[in-house]
Tab-separated table of C-alpha atoms and ligand atoms in Angstrom:
chain	number	residue	atom	x	y	z
A	19	MET	CA	-121.683	-24.233	136.962
A	20	THR	CA	-124.187	-26.245	134.983
A	21	ASP	CA	-127.666	-26.148	136.475
A	22	ILE	CA	-129.181	-29.642	136.310
A	23	LEU	CA	-132.762	-28.369	136.565
A	24	GLU	CA	-132.217	-26.113	133.560
A	25	LEU	CA	-130.639	-28.993	131.650
A	26	ARG	CA	-133.681	-31.155	132.399
A	27	ARG	CA	-135.883	-28.423	130.931
A	28	VAL	CA	-133.695	-28.463	127.803
A	29	ALA	CA	-134.102	-32.268	127.648
A	30	GLU	CA	-137.895	-31.826	127.543
A	31	THR	CA	-137.598	-29.631	124.448
A	32	LEU	CA	-135.738	-32.274	122.416
A	33	LYS	CA	-138.390	-33.358	119.930
A	34	GLU	CA	-137.656	-35.093	116.625
A	35	GLY	CA	-139.267	-33.951	113.407
A	36	PRO	CA	-138.827	-34.863	109.741
A	37	PHE	CA	-136.438	-31.931	109.222
A	38	PRO	CA	-133.682	-30.448	111.420
A	39	PRO	CA	-134.788	-27.289	113.273
A	40	GLN	CA	-131.544	-25.601	112.239
A	41	VAL	CA	-129.369	-26.177	109.182
A	42	ILE	CA	-125.917	-24.829	109.965
A	43	VAL	CA	-123.968	-24.067	106.798
A	44	GLU	CA	-120.224	-23.485	106.697
A	45	THR	CA	-120.087	-21.020	103.784
A	46	VAL	CA	-116.408	-20.462	104.589
A	47	SER	CA	-113.959	-22.137	106.963
A	48	ARG	CA	-111.650	-19.155	107.497
A	49	CYS	CA	-111.700	-16.503	110.192
A	50	ASN	CA	-110.197	-13.071	110.722
A	51	LEU	CA	-109.845	-13.555	114.489
A	52	ASP	CA	-108.181	-16.102	116.770
A	53	CYS	CA	-110.547	-16.311	119.722
A	54	ALA	CA	-109.383	-17.828	122.986
A	55	MET	CA	-112.236	-20.356	123.160
A	56	CYS	CA	-112.237	-21.364	119.492
A	57	PRO	CA	-110.131	-24.144	117.949
A	58	GLN	CA	-110.544	-22.722	114.421
A	59	SER	CA	-106.814	-22.153	113.982
A	60	ALA	CA	-106.156	-25.834	114.791
A	61	LEU	CA	-108.440	-27.284	112.098
A	62	SER	CA	-106.743	-30.182	110.345
A	63	ARG	CA	-109.242	-30.554	107.473
A	64	PRO	CA	-108.782	-28.451	104.303
A	65	ARG	CA	-110.225	-24.931	104.326
A	66	GLY	CA	-112.401	-23.448	101.632
A	67	VAL	CA	-115.548	-21.689	100.488
A	68	MET	CA	-118.805	-23.535	99.742
A	69	SER	CA	-119.701	-23.772	96.053
A	70	LEU	CA	-122.673	-21.834	94.755
A	71	GLU	CA	-124.180	-25.126	93.559
A	72	LEU	CA	-124.133	-26.550	97.082
A	73	VAL	CA	-125.493	-23.346	98.614
A	74	ARG	CA	-128.421	-23.443	96.186
A	75	LYS	CA	-129.053	-27.149	96.768
A	76	ILE	CA	-129.333	-26.582	100.527
A	77	VAL	CA	-131.557	-23.502	100.201
A	78	ASP	CA	-133.773	-25.277	97.654
A	79	GLU	CA	-134.345	-28.264	99.908
A	80	VAL	CA	-135.196	-26.057	102.870
A	81	ALA	CA	-137.563	-23.988	100.693
A	82	ASP	CA	-139.277	-27.064	99.266
A	83	TYR	CA	-139.479	-29.400	102.268
A	84	ALA	CA	-138.742	-27.697	105.606
A	85	PRO	CA	-141.334	-26.230	107.977
A	86	PRO	CA	-141.359	-22.397	107.975
A	87	SER	CA	-139.757	-22.336	111.439
A	88	THR	CA	-136.535	-23.879	110.075
A	89	LYS	CA	-133.478	-21.680	110.488
A	90	VAL	CA	-130.598	-21.648	108.033
A	91	TRP	CA	-127.494	-20.442	109.733
A	92	PRO	CA	-124.212	-19.598	107.978
A	93	ALA	CA	-121.676	-20.435	110.690
A	94	VAL	CA	-119.536	-23.412	111.911
A	95	MET	CA	-115.749	-22.872	111.638
A	96	GLY	CA	-115.524	-19.510	109.934
A	97	GLU	CA	-116.577	-15.880	109.880
A	98	PRO	CA	-119.324	-15.551	107.225
A	99	LEU	CA	-118.168	-12.044	106.226
A	100	MET	CA	-114.774	-13.500	105.199
A	101	ALA	CA	-116.393	-14.773	101.977
A	102	ARG	CA	-118.849	-11.999	101.493
A	103	GLU	CA	-119.608	-12.586	97.793
A	104	ARG	CA	-120.676	-16.162	98.518
A	105	LEU	CA	-122.589	-14.928	101.554
A	106	TRP	CA	-124.458	-12.404	99.389
A	107	ASP	CA	-125.187	-15.261	96.924
A	108	MET	CA	-126.677	-17.244	99.776
A	109	LEU	CA	-128.670	-14.408	101.313
A	110	SER	CA	-130.137	-13.270	98.001
A	111	TYR	CA	-131.057	-16.812	96.933
A	112	ALA	CA	-132.558	-17.554	100.359
A	113	GLN	CA	-134.629	-14.400	100.105
A	114	GLU	CA	-135.783	-15.379	96.614
A	115	ARG	CA	-136.818	-18.815	97.900
A	116	GLY	CA	-138.399	-17.489	101.138
A	117	VAL	CA	-135.888	-19.138	103.492
A	118	ALA	CA	-135.110	-17.489	106.857
A	119	ILE	CA	-131.449	-16.738	107.448
A	120	HIS	CA	-129.965	-16.226	110.905
A	121	MET	CA	-126.341	-15.190	111.223
A	122	ASN	CA	-123.425	-15.208	113.623
A	123	SER	CA	-120.500	-12.841	113.158
A	124	ASN	CA	-117.715	-11.224	115.123
A	125	ALA	CA	-118.773	-7.978	113.371
A	126	ASN	CA	-115.213	-6.727	112.790
A	127	LEU	CA	-115.963	-6.759	109.029
A	128	LEU	CA	-119.496	-5.404	109.401
A	129	ASP	CA	-119.075	-2.348	107.191
A	130	ALA	CA	-121.699	-0.144	105.537
A	131	GLU	CA	-122.056	-2.444	102.512
A	132	ALA	CA	-122.575	-5.493	104.745
A	133	ILE	CA	-125.214	-3.683	106.800
A	134	GLU	CA	-127.034	-2.584	103.652
A	135	ARG	CA	-127.051	-6.136	102.259
A	136	ILE	CA	-128.108	-7.746	105.531
A	137	LEU	CA	-131.117	-5.441	105.702
A	138	ALA	CA	-131.913	-5.684	101.983
A	139	TYR	CA	-131.823	-9.500	101.999
A	140	GLY	CA	-134.072	-9.742	105.050
A	141	VAL	CA	-131.760	-11.531	107.504
A	142	ARG	CA	-133.954	-12.384	110.514
A	143	GLU	CA	-131.406	-12.412	113.308
A	144	PHE	CA	-127.822	-11.194	113.631
A	145	ILE	CA	-125.823	-12.536	116.575
A	146	VAL	CA	-122.587	-10.746	117.399
A	147	GLY	CA	-119.959	-12.686	119.348
A	148	MET	CA	-118.298	-10.027	121.499
A	149	ASP	CA	-117.708	-11.397	125.017
A	150	ALA	CA	-116.246	-8.263	126.584
A	151	ASP	CA	-117.041	-4.702	127.547
A	152	SER	CA	-113.544	-3.210	127.408
A	153	ALA	CA	-110.809	-3.151	124.803
A	154	GLU	CA	-108.416	-4.679	127.318
A	155	THR	CA	-110.522	-7.803	127.878
A	156	TYR	CA	-111.747	-7.982	124.298
A	157	VAL	CA	-108.261	-8.530	122.868
A	158	LYS	CA	-107.637	-11.329	125.363
A	159	VAL	CA	-110.790	-13.187	124.311
A	160	ARG	CA	-111.350	-12.052	120.705
A	161	ARG	CA	-107.673	-12.022	119.763
A	162	LYS	CA	-106.832	-9.932	116.646
A	163	GLY	CA	-110.155	-8.096	117.012
A	164	ASP	CA	-110.738	-4.362	117.335
A	165	PHE	CA	-113.091	-3.487	120.205
A	166	GLU	CA	-113.838	0.130	119.302
A	167	LYS	CA	-114.426	-0.681	115.653
A	168	THR	CA	-116.742	-3.563	116.531
A	169	VAL	CA	-118.768	-1.395	118.920
A	170	ALA	CA	-119.071	1.267	116.194
A	171	ASN	CA	-120.086	-1.351	113.603
A	172	VAL	CA	-122.802	-2.785	115.834
A	173	GLU	CA	-124.073	0.674	116.737
A	174	ALA	CA	-124.321	1.423	113.002
A	175	LEU	CA	-126.279	-1.814	112.510
A	176	LEU	CA	-128.638	-0.966	115.374
A	177	ALA	CA	-129.191	2.519	113.957
A	178	ALA	CA	-129.888	1.065	110.507
A	179	CYS	CA	-132.379	-1.384	112.052
A	180	ASP	CA	-134.369	1.439	113.557
A	181	LYS	CA	-137.017	1.128	110.874
A	182	GLY	CA	-136.899	-2.680	110.614
A	183	GLY	CA	-134.217	-5.291	110.151
A	184	PRO	CA	-132.822	-8.318	111.924
A	185	LYS	CA	-133.073	-8.806	115.653
A	186	VAL	CA	-129.615	-7.910	116.911
A	187	VAL	CA	-128.343	-10.255	119.625
A	188	MET	CA	-125.143	-9.469	121.507
A	189	GLN	CA	-123.560	-12.698	122.705
A	190	PHE	CA	-121.335	-13.021	125.749
A	191	ILE	CA	-119.610	-16.382	126.215
A	192	ASP	CA	-118.273	-16.698	129.740
A	193	VAL	CA	-114.673	-17.880	129.460
A	194	GLY	CA	-113.656	-16.913	132.995
A	195	ILE	CA	-111.281	-14.031	132.228
A	196	ASN	CA	-114.220	-11.900	131.044
A	197	ALA	CA	-116.873	-12.810	133.657
A	198	HIS	CA	-116.487	-9.474	135.516
A	199	GLU	CA	-117.639	-7.597	132.397
A	200	LEU	CA	-120.981	-9.326	131.942
A	201	GLU	CA	-123.025	-6.747	133.849
A	202	PRO	CA	-121.626	-3.663	132.050
A	203	PHE	CA	-121.934	-5.592	128.747
A	204	LYS	CA	-125.604	-6.273	129.438
A	205	ASN	CA	-126.273	-2.689	130.481
A	206	ARG	CA	-124.506	-1.253	127.446
A	207	TRP	CA	-126.330	-3.302	124.836
A	208	LEU	CA	-129.783	-3.544	126.446
A	209	SER	CA	-129.805	0.249	126.706
A	210	LYS	CA	-129.094	0.432	122.963
A	211	GLY	CA	-131.993	-1.858	122.095
A	212	ALA	CA	-130.108	-5.138	121.473
A	213	ILE	CA	-131.003	-8.520	122.964
A	214	VAL	CA	-128.222	-10.007	125.123
A	215	LYS	CA	-127.438	-13.718	125.057
A	216	THR	CA	-125.086	-15.463	127.452
A	217	ARG	CA	-123.800	-19.002	127.638
A	218	VAL	CA	-120.794	-20.932	128.880
A	219	ALA	CA	-117.997	-21.919	126.502
A	220	GLN	CA	-118.120	-25.158	124.569
A	221	GLY	CA	-115.355	-27.688	124.989
A	222	TRP	CA	-115.378	-28.541	121.259
A	223	GLY	CA	-115.689	-32.201	122.031
A	224	HIS	CA	-112.903	-32.387	124.595
A	225	TRP	CA	-113.865	-32.491	128.234
A	226	ASP	CA	-110.480	-31.217	129.357
A	227	HIS	CA	-110.674	-28.077	127.226
A	228	LEU	CA	-108.818	-25.307	129.054
A	229	LEU	CA	-111.723	-22.882	129.180
A	230	ALA	CA	-114.702	-25.192	129.270
A	231	ALA	CA	-113.502	-27.525	131.994
A	232	GLU	CA	-114.291	-25.138	134.809
A	233	HIS	CA	-117.941	-24.935	133.720
A	234	LEU	CA	-118.669	-28.573	132.980
A	235	ASP	CA	-119.247	-30.479	136.127
A	236	ILE	CA	-121.377	-33.587	135.472
A	237	PRO	CA	-119.226	-36.742	135.215
A	238	LEU	CA	-119.448	-38.691	131.960
A	239	ALA	CA	-120.869	-41.724	133.773
A	240	GLU	CA	-123.822	-39.634	135.016
A	241	ARG	CA	-125.206	-38.491	131.660
A	242	PHE	CA	-128.984	-38.535	131.855
A	243	MET	CA	-130.085	-37.101	128.509
A	244	PRO	CA	-129.226	-37.201	124.821
A	245	CYS	CA	-127.087	-34.416	123.428
A	246	PRO	CA	-129.101	-31.331	122.345
A	247	TRP	CA	-126.685	-30.632	119.477
A	248	LEU	CA	-127.738	-33.854	117.756
A	249	PHE	CA	-131.439	-32.946	117.955
A	250	ARG	CA	-131.262	-29.299	116.995
A	251	ASN	CA	-128.755	-29.062	114.174
A	252	LEU	CA	-127.678	-30.520	110.898
A	253	VAL	CA	-124.193	-29.175	110.138
A	254	VAL	CA	-122.980	-29.002	106.522
A	255	LEU	CA	-119.285	-28.209	106.078
A	256	TRP	CA	-118.058	-26.084	103.154
A	257	ASP	CA	-117.203	-29.204	101.101
A	258	GLY	CA	-120.654	-30.757	101.593
A	259	ARG	CA	-119.828	-33.305	104.266
A	260	VAL	CA	-122.167	-33.460	107.257
A	261	THR	CA	-120.702	-33.528	110.726
A	262	GLN	CA	-122.876	-34.379	113.713
A	263	CYS	CA	-121.835	-31.342	115.740
A	264	ASP	CA	-119.066	-28.857	116.490
A	265	GLY	CA	-117.489	-31.491	118.734
A	266	ASP	CA	-116.377	-33.258	115.557
A	267	MET	CA	-114.864	-30.095	114.111
A	268	ASP	CA	-112.433	-32.006	111.868
A	269	CYS	CA	-115.200	-34.309	110.583
A	270	LYS	CA	-113.504	-37.500	111.673
A	271	TYR	CA	-116.928	-39.175	111.898
A	272	PRO	CA	-118.878	-37.852	108.865
A	273	ALA	CA	-122.630	-38.507	108.913
A	274	GLY	CA	-123.226	-37.900	105.202
A	275	ASP	CA	-122.418	-35.812	102.150
A	276	ILE	CA	-124.844	-33.284	100.667
A	277	ASN	CA	-123.080	-33.500	97.295
A	278	ARG	CA	-124.778	-36.876	96.803
A	279	GLN	CA	-127.497	-36.984	99.474
A	280	THR	CA	-130.352	-34.766	100.580
A	281	LEU	CA	-130.505	-33.084	103.979
A	282	ARG	CA	-133.515	-35.314	104.808
A	283	GLU	CA	-131.676	-38.493	103.867
A	284	VAL	CA	-128.893	-37.667	106.316
A	285	TRP	CA	-131.224	-36.338	109.045
A	286	LEU	CA	-133.517	-39.363	108.931
A	287	GLY	CA	-130.697	-41.813	108.158
A	288	GLU	CA	-127.298	-41.774	109.846
A	289	LEU	CA	-128.090	-38.860	112.169
A	290	LYS	CA	-131.293	-40.585	113.304
A	291	ARG	CA	-129.306	-43.744	114.091
A	292	ARG	CA	-126.958	-41.630	116.211
A	293	ARG	CA	-129.897	-39.893	117.967
A	294	ASP	CA	-131.554	-43.256	118.641
A	295	ARG	CA	-128.430	-44.568	120.339
A	296	GLN	CA	-128.310	-41.491	122.570
A	297	LYS	CA	-131.986	-41.854	123.469
A	298	MET	CA	-130.965	-45.252	124.887
A	299	LEU	CA	-128.233	-43.348	126.805
A	300	ASN	CA	-125.574	-45.036	124.705
A	301	PHE	CA	-122.725	-42.564	124.240
A	302	THR	CA	-119.984	-44.915	123.137
A	303	ASP	CA	-119.869	-43.709	119.522
A	304	GLY	CA	-117.462	-41.463	117.705
A	305	PRO	CA	-116.695	-38.148	119.337
A	306	CYS	CA	-119.325	-38.517	122.092
A	307	HIS	CA	-117.568	-40.936	124.387
A	308	ASP	CA	-115.470	-38.294	126.176
A	309	CYS	CA	-117.412	-35.149	125.263
A	310	ARG	CA	-119.185	-32.953	127.795
A	311	ASP	CA	-120.645	-30.444	125.379
A	312	TRP	CA	-124.081	-32.042	125.798
A	313	GLN	CA	-124.226	-29.818	128.899
A	314	VAL	CA	-123.677	-26.623	126.930
A	315	GLY	CA	-127.044	-26.386	125.202
A	316	LEU	CA	-128.019	-23.690	127.685
A	317	SER	CA	-128.389	-20.061	126.732
A	318	LYS	CA	-129.937	-17.167	128.616
A	319	PHE	CA	-131.542	-14.193	126.887
A	320	TRP	CA	-132.156	-10.712	128.274
A	321	TYR	CA	-134.507	-8.355	126.426
A	322	PRO	CA	-134.443	-4.547	126.379
A	323	ASP	CA	-138.125	-4.344	127.304
A	324	ASP	CA	-137.690	-6.648	130.330
A	325	PRO	CA	-134.049	-6.186	131.380
A	326	ASP	CA	-134.286	-7.521	134.929
A	327	ARG	CA	-134.932	-11.180	134.174
A	328	PHE	CA	-133.544	-13.717	131.752
A	329	TYR	CA	-135.389	-16.139	129.515
A	330	ALA	CA	-134.072	-19.642	128.865
A	331	VAL	CA	-133.668	-20.879	125.313
A	332	ASP	CA	-136.961	-21.234	123.396
A	333	GLU	CA	-139.083	-19.458	126.019
A	334	ARG	CA	-139.335	-16.261	124.038
A	335	LYS	CA	-138.461	-16.883	120.425
A	336	VAL	CA	-136.327	-14.438	118.512
B	406	SF4	S1	-121.864	-35.289	123.047
B	406	SF4	FE1	-120.328	-33.946	122.093
B	406	SF4	S2	-119.597	-35.070	120.322
B	406	SF4	FE2	-121.529	-36.002	120.942
B	406	SF4	S3	-123.142	-34.977	119.726
B	406	SF4	FE3	-122.934	-33.853	121.650
B	406	SF4	S4	-121.492	-32.199	121.252
B	406	SF4	FE4	-121.268	-33.730	119.630
């Protein structure tokens, strides 16, 4: 269940700067899996791959105006390795412009070429969504995925990173049916030198989400803090529209369009107006009125050199 003390600590970290701490970029809105906790297959907006022009515009603005701590993160509603040529375009251009790339992947498509490119382009962090420690549970959570192949792919990545490469983070999202495998999952990956990250499932904007509901326990009327997603991320969809968070996965309430605006214009314009309303504890807007995902900004990290305790988000930076 959500720990209110931990949430209050998250609230204290919500500072506003002139640039978003993380720019989340939907290079592609397609996926090779059909995960139990992900609404990707139910997207109602058109699917596609981000244009090279847009990728370069985003990377250029981060290179020219963002603080060095800014993370660019190819993610949102798609598996980045599904559009690998565009991903390589992004990684190579980001490297050329000195922009840090952090990645999420289900690692089913993490073959030798992908590993070579990820190392060559200097990706800083590679987070693998796995959520299980047995093939039996894996196919219930990461439907259409291949457990053994994914384990082998990640082991190959870890071996390749032996002499330098991204931090490899193995992520376990607790969706109930997999909770009994957290301990063996942690033991497996910590012993192989990976960092382990755990968090509860998001509700994707809907408080009655089948998997999230059992974790989210603070009534809507008792919200006491603004939503961390609004303060941490600027999310650009593959077509250039900006959505305020994953809770608005179909972009019913767009906050801007990077085809005709800059990231800073959106961050300091419409997104700032939305943050300001939440600072006044006004949650009546758009997708927020019945969303409980503001409680899901909690992650715990375990490190191979200190496996017996966890660190909360931001305590020990990756
Ligand atoms: S409360 Fe929900 S819809 Fe609103 S910003 Fe947070 S995650 Fe998005």
